[in-house]
Amino acid sequence: MPKLEILSEPQREMLLNWPSPENEDSPWTPMIKPLSECKVALVTTAGLHVRGDKPFTTAKNGGDASFRVIPRVTDPADIVQSHTSIGFDRTSIYKDINITFPIDRLNELVALGKIGSLSDNYYSFMGALRNISGLIDEYGPEVAKSLLDEQVDVVLLTPT
Amino acid sequence: MEEAGLVSTGIALVEEHARKIKPPRILSVPFNFGNTLGEVNNPSFQHEILEATFDLLDRPEGPVLEIFETDEIERVVLSRSEVKTAAVSKKKEDTFVELANIKANYEKWLGMNKGRTAVGLSNIGIDQFPAVVEFLKEFIEGKTHDSEIRPEQFSIAHFIRYCVDDLKSYYLESRIAVDPKASMNELYRWLWSETALSDLLGELAEVMNDSEDKEIKAVAFGIAR
């Protein structure tokens, strides 16, 4: 996001007052092997899903915290965005899905040998939630378990 | 993710939020929302962002917040209300005429973009968009509160929202086909100040915002943005 001082007053106020959680510290899992030997998964909060899958909704309780599975081999033409937030540009992802969901860039990094391999499934949540309890208590752990089942080592997180 | 034993690294668009949340490894970038990797169709720059993000995996301890420095970014202006105060509205055609006139441009877009389109959330084909616009006009006038073309899995509020998202995508993708180099601000300025759809959505947002149905009211906020 551009620096706060060049945003409009309503945007600046909205962002500064956003109920984001405040943590003292964070959990930490150390890297134990080089990235070139790791299996990487892509997890986004861009509100993407496979065409025909259930779109994200405007939930009454602070946001739709559910997730969608996007198989890695999905044709980009079959990936759409139903994020409910009003505050972001859509035209860039029309032109290039990699702008928030860098599927081609990750394939290139594997071809270059910089990443070991990629998971079979990627995951999409919808960001800009005002209530993250569903994410923390249910959907986040569910996705983490799926990633572990797929023997993923590293998760790349992208917002929109 | 980390509590489960996964290593994570990521990108943040709001540095102030990242400072509060303290993810284990995060790269803060100064780009507009919707532009996480900086520039469309610029693989080398996108790789630069990803390399900086993956480099955080080498840090021995965290949480790590790294700032990606770049030239100042122009703020994108998205909302109808903000564009309308800054731009002079031009003479508009009827929405039905617009829909017909931009169809060839939309088809050009599909050809340019390997068939990829953001249109499709509502499950309504573009040939039925005139029926969607007819429904929205009648909804605004209070003549109807539902549509016979609404898929039953969508509530009326969400059906309207997905139709509006599809119409906006249809218009903007058609515009990009005509003017591929148009900036984000030029695209939104065109949508909100030079189309009849803009006025339709402005009226729709007002009617929905006045609704006593809480779901319709909640959806209203995003209709003209």
mmCIF file of C-alpha atoms in Angstrom:
data_model
loop_
_atom_site.group_PDB
_atom_site.id
_atom_site.type_symbol
_atom_site.label_atom_id
_atom_site.label_comp_id
_atom_site.label_asym_id
_atom_site.label_seq_id
_atom_site.Cartn_x
_atom_site.Cartn_y
_atom_site.Cartn_z
ATOM 1 C CA MET A 1 0.000 0.000 0.000
ATOM 2 C CA PRO A 2 1.295 3.497 -0.724
ATOM 3 C CA LYS A 3 2.357 5.436 2.334
ATOM 4 C CA LEU A 4 -0.464 6.444 4.654
ATOM 5 C CA GLU A 5 0.098 10.145 4.093
ATOM 6 C CA ILE A 6 -0.951 9.999 0.419
ATOM 7 C CA LEU A 7 -4.146 8.030 1.068
ATOM 8 C CA SER A 8 -7.509 9.731 1.317
ATOM 9 C CA GLU A 9 -8.621 10.595 4.830
ATOM 10 C CA PRO A 10 -11.340 7.870 4.938
ATOM 11 C CA GLN A 11 -8.869 5.229 3.719
ATOM 12 C CA ARG A 12 -6.262 6.272 6.264
ATOM 13 C CA GLU A 13 -8.776 6.256 9.095
ATOM 14 C CA MET A 14 -10.172 2.892 8.032
ATOM 15 C CA LEU A 15 -6.730 1.276 7.961
ATOM 16 C CA LEU A 16 -5.516 2.795 11.205
ATOM 17 C CA ASN A 17 -8.698 1.736 12.993
ATOM 18 C CA TRP A 18 -8.830 -1.748 11.460
ATOM 19 C CA PRO A 19 -9.239 -4.359 14.222
ATOM 20 C CA SER A 20 -6.069 -6.287 13.385
ATOM 21 C CA PRO A 21 -4.819 -8.508 16.190
ATOM 22 C CA GLU A 22 -1.839 -7.358 18.238
ATOM 23 C CA ASN A 23 0.708 -10.011 19.130
ATOM 24 C CA GLU A 24 3.718 -9.776 21.414
ATOM 25 C CA ASP A 25 5.649 -12.409 19.488
ATOM 26 C CA SER A 26 5.095 -15.096 16.882
ATOM 27 C CA PRO A 27 5.545 -18.867 16.685
ATOM 28 C CA TRP A 28 8.680 -19.877 14.801
ATOM 29 C CA THR A 29 9.545 -23.007 12.866
ATOM 30 C CA PRO A 30 13.188 -22.994 11.738
ATOM 31 C CA MET A 31 14.293 -23.840 8.210
ATOM 32 C CA ILE A 32 16.168 -27.122 8.361
ATOM 33 C CA LYS A 33 16.992 -27.559 4.682
ATOM 34 C CA PRO A 34 17.609 -25.302 1.691
ATOM 35 C CA LEU A 35 14.660 -23.940 -0.272
ATOM 36 C CA SER A 36 15.922 -25.886 -3.288
ATOM 37 C CA GLU A 37 14.966 -29.070 -1.429
ATOM 38 C CA CYS A 38 11.645 -27.813 -0.043
ATOM 39 C CA LYS A 39 8.090 -28.389 -1.172
ATOM 40 C CA VAL A 40 6.362 -24.992 -1.329
ATOM 41 C CA ALA A 41 2.640 -24.211 -1.150
ATOM 42 C CA LEU A 42 0.905 -20.973 -2.083
ATOM 43 C CA VAL A 43 -1.742 -19.626 0.288
ATOM 44 C CA THR A 44 -3.448 -16.361 -0.553
ATOM 45 C CA THR A 45 -6.017 -14.104 1.068
ATOM 46 C CA ALA A 46 -7.095 -12.749 -2.324
ATOM 47 C CA GLY A 47 -10.531 -14.366 -2.242
ATOM 48 C CA LEU A 48 -9.815 -16.536 -5.286
ATOM 49 C CA HIS A 49 -11.463 -19.813 -6.195
ATOM 50 C CA VAL A 50 -12.051 -22.181 -9.051
ATOM 51 C CA ARG A 51 -14.813 -21.013 -11.383
ATOM 52 C CA GLY A 52 -18.049 -22.626 -10.246
ATOM 53 C CA ASP A 53 -16.855 -23.123 -6.662
ATOM 54 C CA LYS A 54 -18.813 -21.327 -3.935
ATOM 55 C CA PRO A 55 -18.016 -17.588 -4.019
ATOM 56 C CA PHE A 56 -16.984 -15.797 -0.834
ATOM 57 C CA THR A 57 -19.828 -13.997 0.872
ATOM 58 C CA THR A 58 -20.505 -10.846 2.835
ATOM 59 C CA ALA A 59 -20.982 -12.498 6.218
ATOM 60 C CA LYS A 60 -22.851 -10.836 9.027
ATOM 61 C CA ASN A 61 -20.376 -11.890 11.727
ATOM 62 C CA GLY A 62 -17.326 -9.980 10.508
ATOM 63 C CA GLY A 63 -16.383 -11.848 7.368
ATOM 64 C CA ASP A 64 -16.342 -15.158 5.573
ATOM 65 C CA ALA A 65 -13.326 -16.971 7.076
ATOM 66 C CA SER A 66 -13.715 -20.124 5.005
ATOM 67 C CA PHE A 67 -11.223 -21.222 2.363
ATOM 68 C CA ARG A 68 -11.200 -22.706 -1.123
ATOM 69 C CA VAL A 69 -8.841 -25.299 -2.545
ATOM 70 C CA ILE A 70 -7.252 -24.422 -5.888
ATOM 71 C CA PRO A 71 -5.473 -27.417 -7.448
ATOM 72 C CA ARG A 72 -2.052 -26.302 -8.703
ATOM 73 C CA VAL A 73 -2.774 -27.445 -12.244
ATOM 74 C CA THR A 74 -5.910 -25.293 -12.528
ATOM 75 C CA ASP A 75 -5.973 -23.274 -15.743
ATOM 76 C CA PRO A 76 -5.762 -19.552 -14.792
ATOM 77 C CA ALA A 77 -8.841 -19.026 -16.988
ATOM 78 C CA ASP A 78 -10.744 -21.059 -14.408
ATOM 79 C CA ILE A 79 -9.675 -18.987 -11.398
ATOM 80 C CA VAL A 80 -11.947 -16.101 -10.394
ATOM 81 C CA GLN A 81 -12.081 -13.648 -7.522
ATOM 82 C CA SER A 82 -15.100 -12.996 -5.298
ATOM 83 C CA HIS A 83 -13.403 -11.061 -2.496
ATOM 84 C CA THR A 84 -16.014 -8.820 -0.884
ATOM 85 C CA SER A 85 -13.671 -5.980 0.038
ATOM 86 C CA ILE A 86 -14.307 -2.771 -1.841
ATOM 87 C CA GLY A 87 -10.888 -1.356 -1.280
ATOM 88 C CA PHE A 88 -8.606 -2.867 -3.889
ATOM 89 C CA ASP A 89 -7.903 -2.656 -7.585
ATOM 90 C CA ARG A 90 -9.299 -5.535 -9.651
ATOM 91 C CA THR A 91 -7.935 -4.533 -13.037
ATOM 92 C CA SER A 92 -4.410 -5.775 -12.378
ATOM 93 C CA ILE A 93 -5.463 -9.332 -11.660
ATOM 94 C CA TYR A 94 -7.615 -9.221 -14.805
ATOM 95 C CA LYS A 95 -4.387 -8.661 -16.735
ATOM 96 C CA ASP A 96 -2.042 -10.948 -14.824
ATOM 97 C CA ILE A 97 -3.025 -13.456 -12.167
ATOM 98 C CA ASN A 98 0.578 -13.494 -10.933
ATOM 99 C CA ILE A 99 0.110 -10.023 -9.488
ATOM 100 C CA THR A 100 -1.358 -11.633 -6.363
ATOM 101 C CA PHE A 101 -1.277 -15.357 -7.083
ATOM 102 C CA PRO A 102 2.175 -15.976 -8.578
ATOM 103 C CA ILE A 103 1.577 -19.430 -10.010
ATOM 104 C CA ASP A 104 3.737 -18.926 -13.093
ATOM 105 C CA ARG A 105 6.583 -17.393 -11.078
ATOM 106 C CA LEU A 106 6.639 -20.400 -8.729
ATOM 107 C CA ASN A 107 6.732 -22.822 -11.656
ATOM 108 C CA GLU A 108 9.682 -20.840 -13.020
ATOM 109 C CA LEU A 109 11.502 -21.015 -9.688
ATOM 110 C CA VAL A 110 11.107 -24.808 -9.689
ATOM 111 C CA ALA A 111 12.439 -24.977 -13.247
ATOM 112 C CA LEU A 112 15.424 -22.882 -12.138
ATOM 113 C CA GLY A 113 16.059 -25.252 -9.234
ATOM 114 C CA LYS A 114 15.542 -22.535 -6.620
ATOM 115 C CA ILE A 115 12.481 -24.314 -5.183
ATOM 116 C CA GLY A 116 12.429 -28.082 -4.773
ATOM 117 C CA SER A 117 8.812 -28.746 -5.700
ATOM 118 C CA LEU A 118 5.285 -27.387 -5.360
ATOM 119 C CA SER A 119 2.285 -28.761 -3.516
ATOM 120 C CA ASP A 120 -0.545 -30.277 -5.516
ATOM 121 C CA ASN A 121 -3.023 -27.879 -3.923
ATOM 122 C CA TYR A 122 -2.978 -24.169 -3.210
ATOM 123 C CA TYR A 123 -5.405 -22.459 -0.838
ATOM 124 C CA SER A 124 -7.330 -19.214 -0.838
ATOM 125 C CA PHE A 125 -8.889 -17.325 2.014
ATOM 126 C CA MET A 126 -10.505 -13.902 1.897
ATOM 127 C CA GLY A 127 -8.667 -11.154 3.745
ATOM 128 C CA ALA A 128 -10.040 -7.978 5.308
ATOM 129 C CA LEU A 129 -11.875 -9.960 7.986
ATOM 130 C CA ARG A 130 -13.103 -8.050 10.973
ATOM 131 C CA ASN A 131 -13.560 -11.255 12.939
ATOM 132 C CA ILE A 132 -10.783 -13.837 12.589
ATOM 133 C CA SER A 133 -12.003 -16.382 15.144
ATOM 134 C CA GLY A 134 -13.118 -18.819 12.433
ATOM 135 C CA LEU A 135 -9.724 -18.500 10.788
ATOM 136 C CA ILE A 136 -7.797 -19.083 14.015
ATOM 137 C CA ASP A 137 -9.968 -21.819 15.489
ATOM 138 C CA GLU A 138 -11.124 -23.799 12.499
ATOM 139 C CA TYR A 139 -10.124 -23.008 8.934
ATOM 140 C CA GLY A 140 -6.471 -22.052 9.480
ATOM 141 C CA PRO A 141 -5.642 -25.282 11.356
ATOM 142 C CA GLU A 142 -7.587 -27.275 8.749
ATOM 143 C CA VAL A 143 -5.468 -25.866 5.933
ATOM 144 C CA ALA A 144 -2.268 -26.361 7.960
ATOM 145 C CA LYS A 145 -3.184 -30.030 8.439
ATOM 146 C CA SER A 146 -3.815 -30.470 4.710
ATOM 147 C CA LEU A 147 -0.451 -28.888 3.938
ATOM 148 C CA LEU A 148 1.309 -31.180 6.382
ATOM 149 C CA ASP A 149 -0.502 -34.186 4.911
ATOM 150 C CA GLU A 150 0.938 -33.131 1.582
ATOM 151 C CA GLN A 151 4.408 -32.901 3.189
ATOM 152 C CA VAL A 152 4.737 -29.207 2.490
ATOM 153 C CA ASP A 153 7.794 -27.532 4.028
ATOM 154 C CA VAL A 154 7.317 -23.840 3.214
ATOM 155 C CA VAL A 155 4.177 -21.740 2.789
ATOM 156 C CA LEU A 156 4.203 -18.551 0.731
ATOM 157 C CA LEU A 157 1.481 -16.135 1.864
ATOM 158 C CA THR A 158 0.158 -13.423 -0.457
ATOM 159 C CA PRO A 159 -2.520 -10.780 0.211
ATOM 160 C CA THR A 160 -4.375 -8.620 -2.277
ATOM 161 C CA MET B 1 1.083 -22.484 10.108
ATOM 162 C CA GLU B 2 4.227 -22.215 12.228
ATOM 163 C CA GLU B 3 2.535 -23.772 15.258
ATOM 164 C CA ALA B 4 1.721 -26.759 13.062
ATOM 165 C CA GLY B 5 5.376 -27.075 12.042
ATOM 166 C CA LEU B 6 5.282 -25.317 8.692
ATOM 167 C CA VAL B 7 7.734 -22.595 7.759
ATOM 168 C CA SER B 8 6.031 -19.509 6.384
ATOM 169 C CA THR B 9 7.073 -16.360 4.604
ATOM 170 C CA GLY B 10 4.850 -13.770 3.051
ATOM 171 C CA ILE B 11 4.084 -10.319 1.761
ATOM 172 C CA ALA B 12 2.207 -7.528 3.555
ATOM 173 C CA LEU B 13 0.545 -4.505 1.976
ATOM 174 C CA VAL B 14 -0.080 -2.615 5.214
ATOM 175 C CA GLU B 15 3.114 -2.159 7.197
ATOM 176 C CA GLU B 16 1.208 -0.802 10.198
ATOM 177 C CA HIS B 17 -0.844 -3.997 10.440
ATOM 178 C CA ALA B 18 2.217 -6.219 9.991
ATOM 179 C CA ARG B 19 3.893 -4.434 12.903
ATOM 180 C CA LYS B 20 0.908 -5.302 15.104
ATOM 181 C CA ILE B 21 0.373 -8.874 13.951
ATOM 182 C CA LYS B 22 4.066 -9.818 13.878
ATOM 183 C CA PRO B 23 4.020 -12.688 11.382
ATOM 184 C CA PRO B 24 7.196 -14.821 11.592
ATOM 185 C CA ARG B 25 8.625 -13.560 8.282
ATOM 186 C CA ILE B 26 7.025 -10.808 6.245
ATOM 187 C CA LEU B 27 8.065 -8.442 3.468
ATOM 188 C CA SER B 28 6.180 -5.150 3.493
ATOM 189 C CA VAL B 29 5.667 -3.715 0.000
ATOM 190 C CA PRO B 30 4.379 -0.228 -0.903
ATOM 191 C CA PHE B 31 2.046 -1.193 -3.725
ATOM 192 C CA ASN B 32 -1.656 -0.462 -4.131
ATOM 193 C CA PHE B 33 -4.081 -3.071 -2.870
ATOM 194 C CA GLY B 34 -4.578 -5.648 -5.611
ATOM 195 C CA ASN B 35 -0.972 -5.239 -6.790
ATOM 196 C CA THR B 36 0.980 -7.394 -4.352
ATOM 197 C CA LEU B 37 3.857 -8.235 -6.700
ATOM 198 C CA GLY B 38 4.228 -4.703 -7.968
ATOM 199 C CA GLU B 39 3.689 -4.686 -11.709
ATOM 200 C CA VAL B 40 1.520 -6.751 -14.023
ATOM 201 C CA ASN B 41 3.219 -8.742 -16.762
ATOM 202 C CA ASN B 42 6.654 -7.920 -15.389
ATOM 203 C CA PRO B 43 8.092 -11.319 -14.431
ATOM 204 C CA SER B 44 11.555 -9.997 -13.563
ATOM 205 C CA PHE B 45 10.164 -7.465 -11.072
ATOM 206 C CA GLN B 46 7.784 -10.051 -9.645
ATOM 207 C CA HIS B 47 10.749 -12.396 -9.188
ATOM 208 C CA GLU B 48 12.570 -9.603 -7.379
ATOM 209 C CA ILE B 49 9.699 -9.379 -4.883
ATOM 210 C CA LEU B 50 9.553 -13.149 -4.467
ATOM 211 C CA GLU B 51 13.313 -13.426 -4.014
ATOM 212 C CA ALA B 52 13.193 -10.823 -1.247
ATOM 213 C CA THR B 53 10.314 -12.769 0.346
ATOM 214 C CA PHE B 54 12.072 -16.135 0.176
ATOM 215 C CA ASP B 55 15.332 -14.562 1.412
ATOM 216 C CA LEU B 56 13.605 -14.090 4.765
ATOM 217 C CA LEU B 57 13.765 -17.874 5.190
ATOM 218 C CA ASP B 58 17.508 -17.513 5.842
ATOM 219 C CA ARG B 59 16.994 -15.421 8.979
ATOM 220 C CA PRO B 60 18.000 -17.290 12.146
ATOM 221 C CA GLU B 61 15.237 -15.834 14.301
ATOM 222 C CA GLY B 62 12.121 -13.728 14.147
ATOM 223 C CA PRO B 63 9.661 -12.211 13.840
ATOM 224 C CA VAL B 64 11.177 -10.543 10.783
ATOM 225 C CA LEU B 65 9.635 -7.496 9.117
ATOM 226 C CA GLU B 66 11.556 -6.350 6.054
ATOM 227 C CA ILE B 67 10.601 -3.231 4.096
ATOM 228 C CA PHE B 68 10.811 -3.362 0.288
ATOM 229 C CA GLU B 69 11.928 0.069 -0.840
ATOM 230 C CA THR B 70 10.936 1.403 -4.248
ATOM 231 C CA ASP B 71 9.915 4.617 -5.982
ATOM 232 C CA GLU B 72 6.793 6.364 -4.722
ATOM 233 C CA ILE B 73 3.620 4.697 -5.972
ATOM 234 C CA GLU B 74 0.653 6.640 -7.347
ATOM 235 C CA ARG B 75 -2.452 6.022 -5.281
ATOM 236 C CA VAL B 76 -5.235 4.312 -7.185
ATOM 237 C CA VAL B 77 -8.664 5.942 -6.830
ATOM 238 C CA LEU B 78 -11.317 3.249 -6.882
ATOM 239 C CA SER B 79 -14.624 4.514 -5.614
ATOM 240 C CA ARG B 80 -17.363 6.127 -7.649
ATOM 241 C CA SER B 81 -17.826 8.930 -5.136
ATOM 242 C CA GLU B 82 -14.150 9.881 -5.175
ATOM 243 C CA VAL B 83 -13.882 9.713 -8.979
ATOM 244 C CA LYS B 84 -17.107 11.655 -9.473
ATOM 245 C CA THR B 85 -15.838 14.626 -7.478
ATOM 246 C CA ALA B 86 -12.620 14.726 -9.487
ATOM 247 C CA ALA B 87 -13.873 14.079 -13.013
ATOM 248 C CA VAL B 88 -16.304 15.779 -15.364
ATOM 249 C CA SER B 89 -19.003 13.344 -16.408
ATOM 250 C CA LYS B 90 -19.358 12.885 -20.135
ATOM 251 C CA LYS B 91 -22.536 12.258 -22.085
ATOM 252 C CA LYS B 92 -23.636 8.677 -21.640
ATOM 253 C CA GLU B 93 -25.524 6.161 -23.694
ATOM 254 C CA ASP B 94 -28.209 3.958 -22.272
ATOM 255 C CA THR B 95 -26.866 0.957 -20.323
ATOM 256 C CA PHE B 96 -28.493 -1.442 -22.792
ATOM 257 C CA VAL B 97 -26.745 0.271 -25.702
ATOM 258 C CA GLU B 98 -23.457 0.213 -23.805
ATOM 259 C CA LEU B 99 -23.771 -3.512 -23.150
ATOM 260 C CA ALA B 100 -24.237 -4.168 -26.856
ATOM 261 C CA ASN B 101 -21.530 -1.759 -27.955
ATOM 262 C CA ILE B 102 -18.769 -3.169 -25.775
ATOM 263 C CA LYS B 103 -19.465 -6.824 -26.558
ATOM 264 C CA ALA B 104 -16.982 -6.858 -29.451
ATOM 265 C CA ASN B 105 -14.339 -5.325 -27.188
ATOM 266 C CA TYR B 106 -14.990 -7.960 -24.539
ATOM 267 C CA GLU B 107 -14.547 -10.691 -27.138
ATOM 268 C CA LYS B 108 -11.311 -9.010 -28.175
ATOM 269 C CA TRP B 109 -10.251 -9.133 -24.513
ATOM 270 C CA LEU B 110 -10.906 -12.876 -24.376
ATOM 271 C CA GLY B 111 -8.707 -13.321 -27.432
ATOM 272 C CA MET B 112 -5.939 -11.184 -25.937
ATOM 273 C CA ASN B 113 -6.082 -12.898 -22.559
ATOM 274 C CA LYS B 114 -6.172 -16.589 -23.549
ATOM 275 C CA GLY B 115 -9.862 -16.763 -22.703
ATOM 276 C CA ARG B 116 -9.307 -15.683 -19.114
ATOM 277 C CA THR B 117 -12.022 -13.423 -17.687
ATOM 278 C CA ALA B 118 -13.166 -12.301 -14.262
ATOM 279 C CA VAL B 119 -16.770 -12.467 -15.456
ATOM 280 C CA GLY B 120 -18.726 -15.439 -14.150
ATOM 281 C CA LEU B 121 -19.410 -15.068 -10.422
ATOM 282 C CA SER B 122 -23.174 -14.756 -10.947
ATOM 283 C CA ASN B 123 -23.386 -17.828 -13.216
ATOM 284 C CA ILE B 124 -25.204 -15.552 -15.677
ATOM 285 C CA GLY B 125 -23.888 -15.535 -19.245
ATOM 286 C CA ILE B 126 -23.098 -12.220 -20.907
ATOM 287 C CA ASP B 127 -25.985 -12.699 -23.332
ATOM 288 C CA GLN B 128 -28.286 -12.395 -20.322
ATOM 289 C CA PHE B 129 -26.725 -9.164 -19.053
ATOM 290 C CA PRO B 130 -29.550 -7.065 -20.586
ATOM 291 C CA ALA B 131 -31.980 -9.100 -18.460
ATOM 292 C CA VAL B 132 -29.781 -8.430 -15.419
ATOM 293 C CA VAL B 133 -29.824 -4.687 -16.120
ATOM 294 C CA GLU B 134 -33.603 -4.797 -16.609
ATOM 295 C CA PHE B 135 -33.938 -6.510 -13.236
ATOM 296 C CA LEU B 136 -31.650 -3.974 -11.531
ATOM 297 C CA LYS B 137 -33.659 -1.064 -12.985
ATOM 298 C CA GLU B 138 -36.920 -2.598 -11.742
ATOM 299 C CA PHE B 139 -35.319 -3.311 -8.360
ATOM 300 C CA ILE B 140 -34.303 0.365 -8.086
ATOM 301 C CA GLU B 141 -37.831 1.456 -8.989
ATOM 302 C CA GLY B 142 -39.293 -0.905 -6.407
ATOM 303 C CA LYS B 143 -41.170 -2.898 -9.046
ATOM 304 C CA THR B 144 -39.538 -6.172 -8.086
ATOM 305 C CA HIS B 145 -37.535 -7.658 -5.236
ATOM 306 C CA ASP B 146 -36.287 -10.821 -6.897
ATOM 307 C CA SER B 147 -35.298 -12.190 -10.290
ATOM 308 C CA GLU B 148 -36.362 -15.347 -12.059
ATOM 309 C CA ILE B 149 -32.833 -15.763 -13.420
ATOM 310 C CA ARG B 150 -31.291 -15.850 -9.915
ATOM 311 C CA PRO B 151 -29.560 -19.194 -9.255
ATOM 312 C CA GLU B 152 -31.211 -20.649 -6.166
ATOM 313 C CA GLN B 153 -27.908 -21.086 -4.289
ATOM 314 C CA PHE B 154 -27.523 -17.291 -4.080
ATOM 315 C CA SER B 155 -29.558 -15.017 -1.835
ATOM 316 C CA ILE B 156 -31.007 -12.012 -3.603
ATOM 317 C CA ALA B 157 -28.431 -9.722 -1.956
ATOM 318 C CA HIS B 158 -25.505 -11.842 -3.097
ATOM 319 C CA PHE B 159 -27.028 -12.395 -6.529
ATOM 320 C CA ILE B 160 -27.080 -8.626 -7.001
ATOM 321 C CA ARG B 161 -23.524 -8.342 -5.750
ATOM 322 C CA TYR B 162 -22.170 -11.042 -8.064
ATOM 323 C CA CYS B 163 -24.074 -9.560 -11.027
ATOM 324 C CA VAL B 164 -22.630 -6.130 -10.277
ATOM 325 C CA ASP B 165 -19.120 -7.585 -9.968
ATOM 326 C CA ASP B 166 -19.626 -9.300 -13.324
ATOM 327 C CA LEU B 167 -20.879 -6.119 -14.979
ATOM 328 C CA LYS B 168 -17.911 -4.146 -13.667
ATOM 329 C CA SER B 169 -15.515 -6.830 -14.888
ATOM 330 C CA TYR B 170 -17.256 -6.950 -18.283
ATOM 331 C CA TYR B 171 -16.895 -3.190 -18.687
ATOM 332 C CA LEU B 172 -13.334 -2.905 -17.401
ATOM 333 C CA GLU B 173 -12.013 -5.877 -19.363
ATOM 334 C CA SER B 174 -13.642 -4.454 -22.505
ATOM 335 C CA ARG B 175 -11.976 -1.122 -21.827
ATOM 336 C CA ILE B 176 -8.554 -2.731 -21.351
ATOM 337 C CA ALA B 177 -8.988 -4.428 -24.730
ATOM 338 C CA VAL B 178 -9.445 -1.009 -26.336
ATOM 339 C CA ASP B 179 -6.746 0.739 -24.325
ATOM 340 C CA PRO B 180 -4.289 -1.869 -23.012
ATOM 341 C CA LYS B 181 -1.929 0.764 -21.631
ATOM 342 C CA ALA B 182 -4.561 2.629 -19.622
ATOM 343 C CA SER B 183 -3.512 3.101 -16.010
ATOM 344 C CA MET B 184 -5.620 1.830 -13.123
ATOM 345 C CA ASN B 185 -6.809 5.373 -12.436
ATOM 346 C CA GLU B 186 -7.732 5.940 -16.081
ATOM 347 C CA LEU B 187 -9.773 2.734 -16.103
ATOM 348 C CA TYR B 188 -11.748 3.569 -12.962
ATOM 349 C CA ARG B 189 -12.187 7.174 -14.070
ATOM 350 C CA TRP B 190 -13.694 5.920 -17.340
ATOM 351 C CA LEU B 191 -15.979 3.441 -15.576
ATOM 352 C CA TRP B 192 -17.347 5.887 -13.060
ATOM 353 C CA SER B 193 -17.510 9.098 -15.106
ATOM 354 C CA GLU B 194 -18.194 8.008 -18.675
ATOM 355 C CA THR B 195 -20.655 5.124 -18.495
ATOM 356 C CA ALA B 196 -24.373 4.820 -17.906
ATOM 357 C CA LEU B 197 -23.587 1.783 -15.745
ATOM 358 C CA SER B 198 -22.015 4.168 -13.238
ATOM 359 C CA ASP B 199 -25.302 6.038 -12.733
ATOM 360 C CA LEU B 200 -27.246 2.765 -12.539
ATOM 361 C CA LEU B 201 -24.931 1.427 -9.833
ATOM 362 C CA GLY B 202 -25.003 4.716 -7.942
ATOM 363 C CA GLU B 203 -28.806 4.566 -7.800
ATOM 364 C CA LEU B 204 -28.730 0.873 -6.922
ATOM 365 C CA ALA B 205 -26.323 1.471 -4.030
ATOM 366 C CA GLU B 206 -28.602 4.185 -2.628
ATOM 367 C CA VAL B 207 -31.692 1.977 -2.808
ATOM 368 C CA MET B 208 -29.886 -0.983 -1.246
ATOM 369 C CA ASN B 209 -28.431 1.191 1.486
ATOM 370 C CA ASP B 210 -31.955 2.336 2.395
ATOM 371 C CA SER B 211 -33.228 -1.251 2.580
ATOM 372 C CA GLU B 212 -34.507 -2.702 5.823
ATOM 373 C CA ASP B 213 -33.066 -6.082 4.805
ATOM 374 C CA LYS B 214 -29.759 -6.261 6.701
ATOM 375 C CA GLU B 215 -28.060 -8.455 4.119
ATOM 376 C CA ILE B 216 -28.997 -6.141 1.241
ATOM 377 C CA LYS B 217 -27.844 -3.162 3.286
ATOM 378 C CA ALA B 218 -24.518 -4.871 4.069
ATOM 379 C CA VAL B 219 -23.897 -5.616 0.397
ATOM 380 C CA ALA B 220 -24.835 -2.065 -0.658
ATOM 381 C CA PHE B 221 -21.543 -0.529 0.424
ATOM 382 C CA GLY B 222 -19.547 -2.285 -2.279
ATOM 383 C CA ILE B 223 -21.930 -1.792 -5.172
ATOM 384 C CA ALA B 224 -20.622 1.531 -6.468
ATOM 385 C CA ARG B 225 -16.959 0.979 -5.691
#
